PDB file of C-alpha atoms in Angstrom:
ATOM      1  CA  UNK J   2      -6.541  -1.172   8.445  1.00  0.00           C
ATOM      2  CA  UNK J   3      -8.642  -4.412   8.267  1.00  0.00           C
ATOM      3  CA  UNK J   4      -9.712  -5.931   5.107  1.00  0.00           C
ATOM      4  CA  UNK J   5     -13.243  -5.183   5.425  1.00  0.00           C
ATOM      5  CA  UNK J   6     -12.589  -1.356   5.519  1.00  0.00           C
ATOM      6  CA  UNK J   7     -10.283  -1.760   2.686  1.00  0.00           C
ATOM      7  CA  UNK J   8     -13.120  -3.558   0.698  1.00  0.00           C
ATOM      8  CA  UNK J   9     -15.516  -0.431   1.335  1.00  0.00           C
ATOM      9  CA  UNK J  10     -12.794   2.254   0.716  1.00  0.00           C
ATOM     10  CA  UNK J  11     -12.031   0.520  -2.705  1.00  0.00           C
ATOM     11  CA  UNK J  12     -15.744   0.119  -3.638  1.00  0.00           C
ATOM     12  CA  UNK J  13     -16.415   3.661  -2.906  1.00  0.00           C
ATOM     13  CA  UNK J  14     -13.479   4.760  -4.833  1.00  0.00           C
ATOM     14  CA  UNK J  15     -14.429   2.912  -7.531  1.00  0.00           C
ATOM     15  CA  UNK J  16     -18.101   3.863  -7.412  1.00  0.00           C
ATOM     16  CA  UNK J  17     -16.835   7.471  -7.712  1.00  0.00           C
ATOM     17  CA  UNK J  18     -14.979   6.816 -10.775  1.00  0.00           C
ATOM     18  CA  UNK J  19     -11.632   5.503 -10.115  1.00  0.00           C
ATOM     19  CA  UNK J  20     -10.588   2.807 -12.376  1.00  0.00           C
ATOM     20  CA  UNK J  21     -10.331  -0.737 -10.780  1.00  0.00           C
ATOM     21  CA  UNK J  22      -6.941  -1.105 -12.140  1.00  0.00           C
ATOM     22  CA  UNK J  23      -5.609   2.275 -10.149  1.00  0.00           C
ATOM     23  CA  UNK J  24      -2.207   1.588  -8.206  1.00  0.00           C
ATOM     24  CA  UNK J  25      -2.212   1.541  -4.602  1.00  0.00           C
ATOM     25  CA  UNK J  26       0.380   1.319  -1.969  1.00  0.00           C
ATOM     26  CA  UNK J  27       0.006   0.596   1.783  1.00  0.00           C
ATOM     27  CA  UNK J  28       3.094   1.581   4.087  1.00  0.00           C
ATOM     28  CA  UNK J  29       2.562  -0.193   7.216  1.00  0.00           C
ATOM     29  CA  UNK J  30       4.851   1.065  10.316  1.00  0.00           C
ATOM     30  CA  UNK J  31       6.237   3.785   8.357  1.00  0.00           C
ATOM     31  CA  UNK J  32       9.923   4.901   9.286  1.00  0.00           C
ATOM     32  CA  UNK J  33       9.865   1.953  11.711  1.00  0.00           C
ATOM     33  CA  UNK J  34      12.465  -0.993  11.589  1.00  0.00           C
ATOM     34  CA  UNK J  35       9.148  -3.209  10.914  1.00  0.00           C
ATOM     35  CA  UNK J  36       7.895  -0.806   7.839  1.00  0.00           C
ATOM     36  CA  UNK J  37       6.348  -2.754   4.840  1.00  0.00           C
ATOM     37  CA  UNK J  38       5.319  -1.183   1.580  1.00  0.00           C
ATOM     38  CA  UNK J  39       2.723  -3.426  -0.124  1.00  0.00           C
ATOM     39  CA  UNK J  40       1.542  -2.419  -3.711  1.00  0.00           C
ATOM     40  CA  UNK J  41      -1.688  -3.632  -5.838  1.00  0.00           C
ATOM     41  CA  UNK J  42      -4.534  -2.391  -7.483  1.00  0.00           C
ATOM     42  CA  UNK J  43      -7.552  -1.036  -6.503  1.00  0.00           C
ATOM     43  CA  UNK J  44      -9.635  -3.602  -7.282  1.00  0.00           C
ATOM     44  CA  UNK J  45      -7.612  -6.079  -4.714  1.00  0.00           C
ATOM     45  CA  UNK J  46      -7.280  -3.441  -1.916  1.00  0.00           C
ATOM     46  CA  UNK J  47      -9.252  -5.849   0.486  1.00  0.00           C
ATOM     47  CA  UNK J  48      -7.253  -8.933  -0.658  1.00  0.00           C
ATOM     48  CA  UNK J  49      -4.012  -7.273  -0.444  1.00  0.00           C
ATOM     49  CA  UNK J  50      -4.476  -6.186   3.330  1.00  0.00           C
ATOM     50  CA  UNK J  51      -5.907  -9.628   4.089  1.00  0.00           C
ATOM     51  CA  UNK J  52      -2.946 -11.650   2.522  1.00  0.00           C
ATOM     52  CA  UNK J  53      -0.523  -9.730   4.193  1.00  0.00           C
ATOM     53  CA  UNK J  54      -2.130  -9.198   7.585  1.00  0.00           C
ATOM     54  CA  UNK J  55      -1.774  -5.575   7.809  1.00  0.00           C
ATOM     55  CA  UNK J  56      -2.460  -4.608  11.542  1.00  0.00           C
ATOM     56  CA  UNK J  57      -0.085  -1.720  12.340  1.00  0.00           C
ATOM     57  CA  UNK J  58      -0.730   2.044  11.650  1.00  0.00           C
ATOM     58  CA  UNK J  59      -0.895   2.150   8.022  1.00  0.00           C
ATOM     59  CA  UNK J  60      -1.171   4.897   5.180  1.00  0.00           C
ATOM     60  CA  UNK J  61      -2.859   4.244   1.805  1.00  0.00           C
ATOM     61  CA  UNK J  62      -1.445   5.939  -1.647  1.00  0.00           C
ATOM     62  CA  UNK J  63      -4.031   5.983  -4.371  1.00  0.00           C
ATOM     63  CA  UNK J  64      -3.182   6.688  -7.844  1.00  0.00           C
ATOM     64  CA  UNK J  65      -0.095   6.682 -10.004  1.00  0.00           C
ATOM     65  CA  UNK J  66       2.269   7.828  -7.489  1.00  0.00           C
ATOM     66  CA  UNK J  67       1.732   4.308  -5.911  1.00  0.00           C
ATOM     67  CA  UNK J  68       3.115   2.810  -8.876  1.00  0.00           C
ATOM     68  CA  UNK J  69       6.467   4.278  -8.316  1.00  0.00           C
ATOM     69  CA  UNK J  70       6.744   2.492  -4.809  1.00  0.00           C
ATOM     70  CA  UNK J  71       8.242  -0.514  -5.783  1.00  0.00           C
ATOM     71  CA  UNK J  72      10.885   1.000  -7.399  1.00  0.00           C
ATOM     72  CA  UNK J  73      12.133   3.187  -4.924  1.00  0.00           C
ATOM     73  CA  UNK J  74      11.574   0.745  -1.769  1.00  0.00           C
ATOM     74  CA  UNK J  75      14.401  -1.423  -2.258  1.00  0.00           C
ATOM     75  CA  UNK J  76      17.134   0.954  -3.159  1.00  0.00           C
ATOM     76  CA  UNK J  77      16.324   3.114  -0.431  1.00  0.00           C
ATOM     77  CA  UNK J  78      16.449   0.434   2.089  1.00  0.00           C
ATOM     78  CA  UNK J  79      19.828  -0.811   0.705  1.00  0.00           C
ATOM     79  CA  UNK J  80      20.816   2.599   0.960  1.00  0.00           C
ATOM     80  CA  UNK J  81      19.804   2.831   4.766  1.00  0.00           C
ATOM     81  CA  UNK J  82      21.562  -0.420   5.315  1.00  0.00           C
ATOM     82  CA  UNK J  83      25.101   0.774   3.630  1.00  0.00           C
ATOM     83  CA  UNK J  84      24.688   3.947   5.908  1.00  0.00           C
ATOM     84  CA  UNK J  85      24.249   2.114   9.218  1.00  0.00           C
TER      85      UNK J  85
END
């Protein structure tokens, strides 16, 4: 997802009534060793994509569920490492 497309998605969702402060999460390269989970706000979606140079396959989560990403990503990663 490029920053330009992310800006368009953000603007469209805000125009449709989503609050600019709506949580978002981007999962890049999900299930791969290089997986990254990025979290932020809908009104900064383009900036989030640009700052982190998102280039791999990515899924976008929008809404309150995205706010839980940070709470679960690191503990899950630690469990995977302990099991390896």
